[in-house]
C-alpha cells in the first residue's frame, strides 16, 4: 500500500489488448492529456496497433483514480499490471502523456499478456522502448 503523503509519487505500468480504431486512439490521447493535466498525472502511452502499454506516474490517489477509469474503458481488454509502486521521481514529468507508436512490439506485449508471471527484465525492455520513442 502507498503512503498517504499527498506529495509522494507512485507509478503503474500496464499492457492491454487494443479494441480501438486509429481515430479512437487519437481521442484517447487528447482526453488523457487533458485529464492527466488536471490530476497531476504524467506518463507515456505506447500503441502497437493491437496493444497498448502505458506508464502512469503521480500521487497514489491520482494514479489509482486514473487506473479506475482505464480499467472501465471498453476500448481495450486484458489489462495487466506489470509493475507498480512508489516512485522517487517522475520519468515523464515534462508530458501529461507522451505518445509513441511501435507496430513491431505486438509480439512482445502479447507474450507479456500471456505469461502467468512476467520477469521484471521483460517489463523493463518494454519500458525502455517507451523511453526511446516518447517525445512525440
PDB file of C-alpha atoms in Angstrom, residues 13 42-46 53-57 92 95-100 130-131 133-135:
ATOM      1  CA  UNK A  13       2.942   0.199 -15.811  1.00  0.00           C
ATOM      2  CA  UNK A  42       2.285  12.220 -16.196  1.00  0.00           C
ATOM      3  CA  UNK A  43       3.344   9.285 -18.314  1.00  0.00           C
ATOM      4  CA  UNK A  44       3.648   7.674 -21.692  1.00  0.00           C
ATOM      5  CA  UNK A  45       1.315   5.676 -23.926  1.00  0.00           C
ATOM      6  CA  UNK A  46       2.673   3.206 -26.459  1.00  0.00           C
ATOM      7  CA  UNK A  53       1.436  -0.172 -22.977  1.00  0.00           C
ATOM      8  CA  UNK A  54       1.173   2.725 -20.577  1.00  0.00           C
ATOM      9  CA  UNK A  55       3.226   4.099 -17.728  1.00  0.00           C
ATOM     10  CA  UNK A  56       1.430   6.454 -15.339  1.00  0.00           C
ATOM     11  CA  UNK A  57       3.029   8.429 -12.531  1.00  0.00           C
ATOM     12  CA  UNK A  92       7.881  11.676 -17.822  1.00  0.00           C
ATOM     13  CA  UNK A  95       4.496  15.276 -20.555  1.00  0.00           C
ATOM     14  CA  UNK A  96       0.922  14.883 -19.367  1.00  0.00           C
ATOM     15  CA  UNK A  97       1.007  11.964 -21.806  1.00  0.00           C
ATOM     16  CA  UNK A  98       3.860  11.233 -24.180  1.00  0.00           C
ATOM     17  CA  UNK A  99       2.899   9.054 -27.134  1.00  0.00           C
ATOM     18  CA  UNK A 100       4.721   6.612 -29.353  1.00  0.00           C
ATOM     19  CA  UNK A 130       8.786   3.764 -24.424  1.00  0.00           C
ATOM     20  CA  UNK A 131      11.635   5.979 -23.195  1.00  0.00           C
ATOM     21  CA  UNK A 133      10.403   6.783 -28.572  1.00  0.00           C
ATOM     22  CA  UNK A 134       8.470   9.021 -26.133  1.00  0.00           C
ATOM     23  CA  UNK A 135       8.854  12.670 -27.180  1.00  0.00           C
TER      24      UNK A 135
END
